[in-house]
JSON list of C-alpha atoms in Angstrom, two decimals:
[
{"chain": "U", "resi": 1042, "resn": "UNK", "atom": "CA", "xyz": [176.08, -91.16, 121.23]},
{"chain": "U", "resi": 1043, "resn": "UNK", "atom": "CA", "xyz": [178.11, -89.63, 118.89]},
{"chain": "U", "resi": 1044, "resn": "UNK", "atom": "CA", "xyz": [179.42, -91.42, 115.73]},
{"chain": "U", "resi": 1045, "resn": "UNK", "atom": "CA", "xyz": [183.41, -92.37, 115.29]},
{"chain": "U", "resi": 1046, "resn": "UNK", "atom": "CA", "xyz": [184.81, -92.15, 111.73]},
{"chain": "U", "resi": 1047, "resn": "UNK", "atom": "CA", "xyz": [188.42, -93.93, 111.37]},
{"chain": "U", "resi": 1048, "resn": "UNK", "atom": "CA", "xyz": [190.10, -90.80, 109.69]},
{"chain": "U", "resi": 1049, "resn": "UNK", "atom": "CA", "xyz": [192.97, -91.60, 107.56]},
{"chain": "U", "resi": 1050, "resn": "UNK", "atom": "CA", "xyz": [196.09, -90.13, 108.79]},
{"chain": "U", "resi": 1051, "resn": "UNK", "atom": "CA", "xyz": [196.80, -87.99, 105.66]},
{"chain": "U", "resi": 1052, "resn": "UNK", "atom": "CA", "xyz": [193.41, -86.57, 106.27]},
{"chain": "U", "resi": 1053, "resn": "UNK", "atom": "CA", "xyz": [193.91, -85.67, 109.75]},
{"chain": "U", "resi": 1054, "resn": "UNK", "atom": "CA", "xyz": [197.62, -84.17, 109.48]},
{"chain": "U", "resi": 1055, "resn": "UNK", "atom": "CA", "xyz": [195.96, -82.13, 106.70]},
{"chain": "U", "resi": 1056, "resn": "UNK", "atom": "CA", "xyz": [193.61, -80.64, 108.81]},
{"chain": "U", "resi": 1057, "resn": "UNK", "atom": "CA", "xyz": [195.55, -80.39, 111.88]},
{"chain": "U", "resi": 1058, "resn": "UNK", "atom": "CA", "xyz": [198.32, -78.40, 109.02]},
{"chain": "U", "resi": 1059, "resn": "UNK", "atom": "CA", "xyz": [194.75, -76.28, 108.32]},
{"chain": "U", "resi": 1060, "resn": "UNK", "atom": "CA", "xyz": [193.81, -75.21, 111.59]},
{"chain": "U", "resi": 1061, "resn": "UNK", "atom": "CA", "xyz": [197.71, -74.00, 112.44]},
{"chain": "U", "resi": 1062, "resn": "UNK", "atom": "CA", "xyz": [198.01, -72.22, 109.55]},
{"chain": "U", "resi": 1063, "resn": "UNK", "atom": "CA", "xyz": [194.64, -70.48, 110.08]},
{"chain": "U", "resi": 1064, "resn": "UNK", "atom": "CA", "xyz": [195.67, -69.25, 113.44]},
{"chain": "U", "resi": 1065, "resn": "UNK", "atom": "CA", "xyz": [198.87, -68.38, 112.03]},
{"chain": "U", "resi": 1066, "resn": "UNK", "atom": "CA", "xyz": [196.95, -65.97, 109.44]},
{"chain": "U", "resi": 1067, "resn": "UNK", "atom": "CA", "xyz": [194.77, -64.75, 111.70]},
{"chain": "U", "resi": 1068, "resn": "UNK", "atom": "CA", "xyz": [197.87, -63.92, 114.34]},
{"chain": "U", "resi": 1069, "resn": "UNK", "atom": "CA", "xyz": [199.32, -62.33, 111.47]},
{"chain": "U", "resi": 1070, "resn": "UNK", "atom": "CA", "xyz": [196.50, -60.00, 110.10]},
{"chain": "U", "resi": 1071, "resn": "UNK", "atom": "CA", "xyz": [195.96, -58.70, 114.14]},
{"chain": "U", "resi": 1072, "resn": "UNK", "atom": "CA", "xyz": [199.25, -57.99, 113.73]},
{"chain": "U", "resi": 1073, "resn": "UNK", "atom": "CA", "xyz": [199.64, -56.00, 110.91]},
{"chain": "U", "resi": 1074, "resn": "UNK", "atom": "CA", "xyz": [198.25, -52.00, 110.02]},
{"chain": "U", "resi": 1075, "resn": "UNK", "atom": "CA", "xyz": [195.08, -51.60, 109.08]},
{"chain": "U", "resi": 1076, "resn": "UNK", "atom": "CA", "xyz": [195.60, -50.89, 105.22]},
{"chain": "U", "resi": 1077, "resn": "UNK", "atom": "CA", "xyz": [197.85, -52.89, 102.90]},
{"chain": "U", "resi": 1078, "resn": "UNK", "atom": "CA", "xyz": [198.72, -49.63, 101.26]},
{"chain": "U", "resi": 1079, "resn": "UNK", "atom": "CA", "xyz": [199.74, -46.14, 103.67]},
{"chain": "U", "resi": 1080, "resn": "UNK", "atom": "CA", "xyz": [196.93, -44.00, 103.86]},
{"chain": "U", "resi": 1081, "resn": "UNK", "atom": "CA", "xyz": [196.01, -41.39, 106.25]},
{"chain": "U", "resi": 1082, "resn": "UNK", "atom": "CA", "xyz": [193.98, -41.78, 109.28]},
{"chain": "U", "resi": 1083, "resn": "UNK", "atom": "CA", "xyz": [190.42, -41.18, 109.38]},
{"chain": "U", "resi": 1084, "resn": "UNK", "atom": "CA", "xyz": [187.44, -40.40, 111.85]},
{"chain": "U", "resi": 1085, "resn": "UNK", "atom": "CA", "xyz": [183.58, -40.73, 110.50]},
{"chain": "U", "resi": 1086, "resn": "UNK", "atom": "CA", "xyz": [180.87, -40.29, 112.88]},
{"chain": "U", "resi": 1087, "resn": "UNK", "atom": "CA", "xyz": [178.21, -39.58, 109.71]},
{"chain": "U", "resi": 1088, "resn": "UNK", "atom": "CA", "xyz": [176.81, -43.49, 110.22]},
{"chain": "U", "resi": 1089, "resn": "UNK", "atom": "CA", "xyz": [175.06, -45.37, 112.80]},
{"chain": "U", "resi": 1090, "resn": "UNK", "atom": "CA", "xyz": [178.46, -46.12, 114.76]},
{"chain": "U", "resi": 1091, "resn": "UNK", "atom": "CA", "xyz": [181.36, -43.93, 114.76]},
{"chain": "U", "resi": 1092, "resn": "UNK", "atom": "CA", "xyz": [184.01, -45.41, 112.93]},
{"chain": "U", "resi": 1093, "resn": "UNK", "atom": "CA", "xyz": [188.06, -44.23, 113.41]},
{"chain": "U", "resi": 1094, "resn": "UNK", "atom": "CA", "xyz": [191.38, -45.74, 111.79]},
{"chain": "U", "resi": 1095, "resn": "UNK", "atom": "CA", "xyz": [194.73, -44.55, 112.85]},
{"chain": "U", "resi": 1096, "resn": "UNK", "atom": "CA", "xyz": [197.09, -43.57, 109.99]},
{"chain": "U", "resi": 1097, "resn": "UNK", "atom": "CA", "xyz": [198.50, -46.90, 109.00]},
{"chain": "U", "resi": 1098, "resn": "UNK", "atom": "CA", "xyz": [202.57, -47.20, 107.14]},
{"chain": "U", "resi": 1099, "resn": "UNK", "atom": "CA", "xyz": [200.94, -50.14, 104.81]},
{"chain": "U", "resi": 1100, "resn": "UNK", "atom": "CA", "xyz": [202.37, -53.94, 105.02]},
{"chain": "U", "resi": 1101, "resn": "UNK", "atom": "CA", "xyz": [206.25, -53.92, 103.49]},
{"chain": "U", "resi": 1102, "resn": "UNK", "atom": "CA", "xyz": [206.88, -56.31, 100.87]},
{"chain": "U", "resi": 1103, "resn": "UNK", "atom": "CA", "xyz": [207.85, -59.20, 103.19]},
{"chain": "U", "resi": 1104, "resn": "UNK", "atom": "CA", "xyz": [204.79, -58.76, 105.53]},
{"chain": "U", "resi": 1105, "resn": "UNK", "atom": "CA", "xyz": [202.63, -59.01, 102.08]},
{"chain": "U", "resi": 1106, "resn": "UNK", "atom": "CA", "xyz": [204.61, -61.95, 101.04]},
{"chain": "U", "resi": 1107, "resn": "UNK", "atom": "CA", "xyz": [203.98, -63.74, 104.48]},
{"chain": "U", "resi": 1108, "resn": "UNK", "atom": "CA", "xyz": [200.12, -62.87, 104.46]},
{"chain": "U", "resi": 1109, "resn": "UNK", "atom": "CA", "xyz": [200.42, -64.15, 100.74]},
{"chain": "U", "resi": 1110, "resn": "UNK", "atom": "CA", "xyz": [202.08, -67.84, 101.07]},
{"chain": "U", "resi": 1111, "resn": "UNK", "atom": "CA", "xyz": [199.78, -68.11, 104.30]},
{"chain": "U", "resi": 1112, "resn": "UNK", "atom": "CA", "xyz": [196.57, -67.97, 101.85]},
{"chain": "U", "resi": 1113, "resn": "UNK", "atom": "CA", "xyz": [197.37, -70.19, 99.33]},
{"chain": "U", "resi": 1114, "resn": "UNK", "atom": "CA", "xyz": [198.86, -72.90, 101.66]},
{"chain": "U", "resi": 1115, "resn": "UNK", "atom": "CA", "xyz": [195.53, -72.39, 103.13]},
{"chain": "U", "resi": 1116, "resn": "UNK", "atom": "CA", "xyz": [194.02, -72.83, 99.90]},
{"chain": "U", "resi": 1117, "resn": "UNK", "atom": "CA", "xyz": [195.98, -75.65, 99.37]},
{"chain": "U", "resi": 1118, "resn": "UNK", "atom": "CA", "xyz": [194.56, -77.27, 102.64]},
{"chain": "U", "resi": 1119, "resn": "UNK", "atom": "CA", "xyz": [191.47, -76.62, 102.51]},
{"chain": "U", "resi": 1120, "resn": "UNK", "atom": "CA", "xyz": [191.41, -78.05, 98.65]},
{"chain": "U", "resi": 1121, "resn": "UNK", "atom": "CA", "xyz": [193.06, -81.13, 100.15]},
{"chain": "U", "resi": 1122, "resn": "UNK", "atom": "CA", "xyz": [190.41, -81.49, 103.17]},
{"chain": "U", "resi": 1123, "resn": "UNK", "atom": "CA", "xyz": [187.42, -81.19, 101.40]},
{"chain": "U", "resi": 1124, "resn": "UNK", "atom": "CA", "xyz": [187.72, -83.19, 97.82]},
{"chain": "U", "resi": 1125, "resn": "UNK", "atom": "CA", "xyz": [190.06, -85.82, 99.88]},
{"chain": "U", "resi": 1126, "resn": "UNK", "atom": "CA", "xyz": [188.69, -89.22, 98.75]},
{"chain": "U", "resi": 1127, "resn": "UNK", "atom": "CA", "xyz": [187.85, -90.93, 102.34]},
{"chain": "U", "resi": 1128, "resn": "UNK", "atom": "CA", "xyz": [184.78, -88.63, 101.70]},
{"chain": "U", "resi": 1129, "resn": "UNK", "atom": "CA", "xyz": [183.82, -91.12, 98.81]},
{"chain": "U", "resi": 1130, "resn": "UNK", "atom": "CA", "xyz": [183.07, -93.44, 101.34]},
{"chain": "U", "resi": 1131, "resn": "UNK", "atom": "CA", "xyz": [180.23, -91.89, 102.82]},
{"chain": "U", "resi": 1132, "resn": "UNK", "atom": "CA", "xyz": [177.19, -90.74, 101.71]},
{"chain": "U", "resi": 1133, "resn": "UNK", "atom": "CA", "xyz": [174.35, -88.10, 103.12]},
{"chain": "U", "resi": 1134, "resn": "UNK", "atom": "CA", "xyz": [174.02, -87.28, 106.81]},
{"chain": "U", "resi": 1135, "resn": "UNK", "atom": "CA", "xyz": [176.92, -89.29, 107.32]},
{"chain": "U", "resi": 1136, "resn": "UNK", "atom": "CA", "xyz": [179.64, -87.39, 105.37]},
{"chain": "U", "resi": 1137, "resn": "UNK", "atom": "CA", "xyz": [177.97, -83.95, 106.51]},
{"chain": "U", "resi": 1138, "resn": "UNK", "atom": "CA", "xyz": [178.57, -85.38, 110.26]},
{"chain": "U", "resi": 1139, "resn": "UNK", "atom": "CA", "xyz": [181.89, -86.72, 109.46]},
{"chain": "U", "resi": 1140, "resn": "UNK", "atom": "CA", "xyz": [183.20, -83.42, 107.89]},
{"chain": "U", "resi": 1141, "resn": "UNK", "atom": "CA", "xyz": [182.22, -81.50, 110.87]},
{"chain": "U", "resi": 1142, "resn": "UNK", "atom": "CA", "xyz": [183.47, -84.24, 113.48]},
{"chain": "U", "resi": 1143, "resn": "UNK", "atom": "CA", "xyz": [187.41, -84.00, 111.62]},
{"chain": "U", "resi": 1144, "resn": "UNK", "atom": "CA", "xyz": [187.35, -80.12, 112.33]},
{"chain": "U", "resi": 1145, "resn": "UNK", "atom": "CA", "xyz": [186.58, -80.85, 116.17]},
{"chain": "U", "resi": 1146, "resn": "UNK", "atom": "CA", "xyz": [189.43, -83.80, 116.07]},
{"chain": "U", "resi": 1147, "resn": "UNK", "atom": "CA", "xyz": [192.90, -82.88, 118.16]},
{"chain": "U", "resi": 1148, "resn": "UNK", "atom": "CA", "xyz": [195.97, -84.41, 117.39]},
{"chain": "U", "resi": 1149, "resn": "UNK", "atom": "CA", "xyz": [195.76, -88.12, 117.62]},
{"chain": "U", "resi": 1150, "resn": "UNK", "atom": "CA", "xyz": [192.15, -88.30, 119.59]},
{"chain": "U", "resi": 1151, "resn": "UNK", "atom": "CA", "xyz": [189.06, -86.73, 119.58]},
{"chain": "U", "resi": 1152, "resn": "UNK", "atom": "CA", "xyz": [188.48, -83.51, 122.28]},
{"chain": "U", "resi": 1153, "resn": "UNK", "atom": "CA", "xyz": [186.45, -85.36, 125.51]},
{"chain": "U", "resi": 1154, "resn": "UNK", "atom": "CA", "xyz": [182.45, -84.65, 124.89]},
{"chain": "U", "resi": 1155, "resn": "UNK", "atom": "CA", "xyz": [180.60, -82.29, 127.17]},
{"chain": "U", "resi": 1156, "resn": "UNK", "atom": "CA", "xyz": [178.24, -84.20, 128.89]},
{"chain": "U", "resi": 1157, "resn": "UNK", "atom": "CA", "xyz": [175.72, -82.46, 131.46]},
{"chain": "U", "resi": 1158, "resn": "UNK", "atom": "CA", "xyz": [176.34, -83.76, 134.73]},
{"chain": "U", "resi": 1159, "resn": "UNK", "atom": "CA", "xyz": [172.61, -84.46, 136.64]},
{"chain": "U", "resi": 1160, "resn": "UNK", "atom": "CA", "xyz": [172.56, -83.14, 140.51]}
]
């Protein structure tokens, strides 16, 4: 059975704050051209996969602000998360476990455990 850790709620909103603004980067970036800067399209079938890029306008000002305060609120989170003292409190295994348990935690609770099912 799995081990519990009793997270501290500044811990957990921290994380929770991590994982949102991750997606929200990563939404972002799918969103946006190619190439910060304009440049011209390109084709290149010279390497071991053929490799094409349509011209891309570059990221305006505002889109390279938004991409901007994204990364260093997510630097600021991820700071936070990982020199946060609760981690003082364990030691080993048990803080290695813990850390990788709070990225799996949802909200208030835990997501349910798989558990295989016998016929």
């Amino acid at each position: 059975m799995a081990a519990t850790y009793d997270f501290p709620s500044d811990l957990l909103a921290g994380q929770e704050e991590l994982h949102q603004v991750r997606a929200e980067l990563s939404a972002l970036l799918k969103r946006l051209p190619w190439s910060v800067e304009p440049l011209d399209g390109f084709s290149d079938d010279n390497g071991w996969r053929k490799v094409e890029r349509p011209a891309s306008p570059g990221w305006t000002d505002d889109e390279q602000a938004e991409v901007e305060k994204l990364r260093r609120r997510e630097h600021e989170l991820a700071v936070f998360v990982s020199t946060h003292r609760y981690w003082n409190e364990l030691t080993g295994a048990d803080r290695m476990h813990a850390r990788s348990r709070l990225k799996h935690v949802v909200g208030e609770g835990a997501p349910p455990e798989h558990t295989e099912k016998s016929p």
